[in-house]
Amino acid sequence: MTDDRTARRVQVRGIVQGVGFRPFIFQLAENYGLHGRVANTAAGVDIHIEGDPAPIDAFIAAIEAQAPPLAQITSVESRAADPDGVSGFRISASRSTSGRATLISPDVSICADCLRELRDPQDRRFGYPFINCTNCGPRYTIIDDIPYDRPKTSMRSFRMCAACQAEYDNPRDRRFHAQPNACGDCGPQVALEDGNGAILNGEAAIHRAAALLADGKIVALKGLGGYHLTVDASNNAAVERLRRRKQREEKPLALMAPSLEAIRSFAWIDPEERDVLTSPQRPIVLLRKRRPHPVAPAVSPRNAWFGVMLPYTPLHALLLAHGFKALVMTSGNLSEEPIAIANTDARARLAPIADALLTHDRKILLRCDDSIVRKTDGVTRFLRRSRGYVPVPVFLRRRQPPVLACGGELKNTVCLLKEDRAFVSQHIGDLENLATYEFFQATIDHLQRILDITPDVLACDLHPDYLSTRYARERDDLPLVQVQHHHAHIVSTMAENHLEGPVIGLAFDGTGYGPDGTVWGGEILTATPGSFERAASLEPVPMPGSAAAIREPWRMAVSYLAHSFGDRYQDLDIPFWGAIDPDQAAILVAMGRQDLNAPLTSSLGRLFDGVAALIGLRHRVAFEGQAAMELEMTIGDDDPGVYDHGWRPGGDRRLIEIAPIIAGVVADLARGVPGPLISRRFHTTLTALFASLCGEIRDQTGLDRVALSGGVFQNAVLSTELARRLARDGFQVYTQRLVPANDGGLSLGQAVAAAAMWADGG
Ligand code: ZN
Ligand code: ZN
Ligand code: FE
């Protein structure tokens, strides 16, 4: 021990608990020959380090540079401290400061070390489907309270054997304080239940499940955040049987493949996509189909893409190792219900669909669907942000009051604000049935508990009939701020980009409640978090039959034709009329003119639907956004054509004219121009139109920042081309990378907007 020892106190914030951070610090201190201690605190991790100054500096620099893979450090602060002459380095077991308020890790896919042990016949966990370590395994889905300790997880019912306990207690072991640590002697077990009530355990269960799958059977498989339904993806009859039993007609089914090599046999992977596929989050990645490919046509009919993921639990890895090129891995539910997580529920709900259940006895405490991403404009963007990412917060520009935002109706998520963090929940789903509503309520309770947040303010949509709005209204214990749907979309983009406005906001989606009694969805706003004005919108046209016009895009096509051509709309010599009953069309038009169940909409999503129907892509959709998606997928080669476009003053805002665009499409159809070329010209027209409109708004207001949001921006062609065009025109363009542009990201904007409006009002 020397007298010139110096000491520093280092505080690390972020996701630094439950991710092997203290053993990492322990090892690092030993490597540099330093002394001191490390402890978890409410704020993160607290380190006292002493020794020679140079190794201390190197130690502090290495904390961020070499942090464990699952850690997400938000700050490292150090200051001088008094040396106390300790010898050696130790991990303090102290949880004196209650351990609350720290960030909980998401669920993490099996790591390379565990995978190696899983496949090593000499390892004591050889073939054990619940192997994990401090770098991998379940987290968010097995916790029901904090601090994150085994008794607060569904591992509490398993007592560690001596060998596991020794690993857990040893700071040099890679399972030090790994809360779900287990082995075949002491941990959870798999079981296969087939229709005859026979039960197999362990290896035999997995072998039998694989044999059933190879034989074309449907197996319900208990995963990390819920049950999947799985079949051999190369067996078309099996896939079709699954679709029939699950009542899912056309929506693409996700695939799980054993390796990148296997994926390459049916889809294209570029380097960024490879990195996301193999990341610890293991989302479903949308990949372009190779043609020809060995996957059954029923997996993803009429679609250019496959949704693919790699195995993320040891059980997946063991099952996929049985020679499958890919398994269909779709959510374990009947269409539109939440996925099953409890074994009894799975037996009841999935038994009519599945021929067998491959289950286990580790409880899933919180449901969490697979995340879905797609690369657009060089950036991986969320279509659904859920397993693997939640509950990592979005870090905000400034501290916020505790707000609970209840989200929208479709693709619902909720969001809780705390200090400078926004916690967006996992995907809850479409709030259209009781089971999903119960999941919504359970998620709110669960998140409030594990994040230790008691909200002061509630936020919800303006739509009076959303279940999320009703929930918020019925909770009369808190003040409520209602946020307009498209304003919330734009504030979502602003929040994740640390913008405080004002900005020009382009909010394009299918549906959102407008305070003027019309259905909004093609909105150009000028906005701050606390306020907005409508600078422009699409010209409103009737939606004949209201919700029926969403399911049947041909109704919108008729409405746009009547709007654009008046009484001549049926005289147009286009193929569309060959497939439509003119009397039915006349009824729809009359509904619009007489204002009978035909609300006006300025939705851009509907315009995509209508154009898709006009060019004959489809007249009915099986799921929201299907027609618009197919319009994007059909898009043809480069072509300089642009349809006429423009806008006119409309009282409080500019009205973007529909008629010139529809007239352009109709003229092309009448000339026999093929659909892919019309789709190309339609997209080009929208880009030109929105860019020049933004230019006019900039001239008038001086605003040169543009925020993009809304489900229409899932269209990669429009979002890429519009963002590039705006950037070329000198705008700063902001998009969504941390949460989905669709309604899954709405709760973030709602929360931040409500906080701003609350501050203004109070
Ligand atoms: Zn591991
Ligand atoms: Zn054990
Ligand atoms: Fe929306």
PDB file of N, CA, C and O and ligand atoms in Angstrom, residues 485-486 489 509 511 710-711 742-743 746, ligand 3:
ATOM      1  N   HIS A 485     -54.976  12.975 -32.440  1.00  0.00           N
ATOM      2  CA  HIS A 485     -54.225  11.826 -32.944  1.00  0.00           C
ATOM      3  C   HIS A 485     -52.977  12.216 -33.759  1.00  0.00           C
ATOM      4  O   HIS A 485     -51.870  11.726 -33.511  1.00  0.00           O
ATOM      5  N   HIS A 486     -53.155  13.123 -34.726  1.00  0.00           N
ATOM      6  CA  HIS A 486     -52.031  13.436 -35.619  1.00  0.00           C
ATOM      7  C   HIS A 486     -51.038  14.379 -34.970  1.00  0.00           C
ATOM      8  O   HIS A 486     -49.849  14.349 -35.277  1.00  0.00           O
ATOM      9  N   HIS A 489     -48.898  11.973 -33.183  1.00  0.00           N
ATOM     10  CA  HIS A 489     -47.928  11.356 -34.104  1.00  0.00           C
ATOM     11  C   HIS A 489     -46.704  12.263 -34.270  1.00  0.00           C
ATOM     12  O   HIS A 489     -45.559  11.823 -34.170  1.00  0.00           O
ATOM     13  N   ASP A 509     -51.766   8.838 -42.175  1.00  0.00           N
ATOM     14  CA  ASP A 509     -52.145   7.496 -41.740  1.00  0.00           C
ATOM     15  C   ASP A 509     -53.528   7.160 -42.264  1.00  0.00           C
ATOM     16  O   ASP A 509     -54.035   7.824 -43.187  1.00  0.00           O
ATOM     17  N   THR A 511     -56.529   6.597 -40.200  1.00  0.00           N
ATOM     18  CA  THR A 511     -57.664   7.109 -39.463  1.00  0.00           C
ATOM     19  C   THR A 511     -57.216   7.802 -38.191  1.00  0.00           C
ATOM     20  O   THR A 511     -56.353   7.303 -37.488  1.00  0.00           O
ATOM     21  N   GLY A 710     -46.781   8.638 -38.796  1.00  0.00           N
ATOM     22  CA  GLY A 710     -48.038   8.034 -39.226  1.00  0.00           C
ATOM     23  C   GLY A 710     -47.763   6.764 -40.031  1.00  0.00           C
ATOM     24  O   GLY A 710     -46.712   6.615 -40.662  1.00  0.00           O
ATOM     25  N   GLY A 711     -48.752   5.872 -40.020  1.00  0.00           N
ATOM     26  CA  GLY A 711     -48.580   4.550 -40.612  1.00  0.00           C
ATOM     27  C   GLY A 711     -48.245   4.561 -42.095  1.00  0.00           C
ATOM     28  O   GLY A 711     -47.609   3.631 -42.597  1.00  0.00           O
ATOM     29  N   ASN A 742     -46.186   4.046 -36.999  1.00  0.00           N
ATOM     30  CA  ASN A 742     -47.625   3.763 -36.949  1.00  0.00           C
ATOM     31  C   ASN A 742     -48.179   4.046 -35.543  1.00  0.00           C
ATOM     32  O   ASN A 742     -47.481   4.618 -34.701  1.00  0.00           O
ATOM     33  N   ASP A 743     -49.404   3.617 -35.279  1.00  0.00           N
ATOM     34  CA  ASP A 743     -50.019   3.955 -34.002  1.00  0.00           C
ATOM     35  C   ASP A 743     -49.322   3.311 -32.798  1.00  0.00           C
ATOM     36  O   ASP A 743     -49.594   3.674 -31.655  1.00  0.00           O
ATOM     37  N   LEU A 746     -47.757   6.069 -31.007  1.00  0.00           N
ATOM     38  CA  LEU A 746     -48.642   7.182 -30.651  1.00  0.00           C
ATOM     39  C   LEU A 746     -48.543   7.564 -29.163  1.00  0.00           C
ATOM     40  O   LEU A 746     -48.587   8.740 -28.816  1.00  0.00           O
TER      41      LEU A 746
HETATM   42 FE    FE B   3     -52.403   6.996 -36.668  1.00  0.00          FE
END
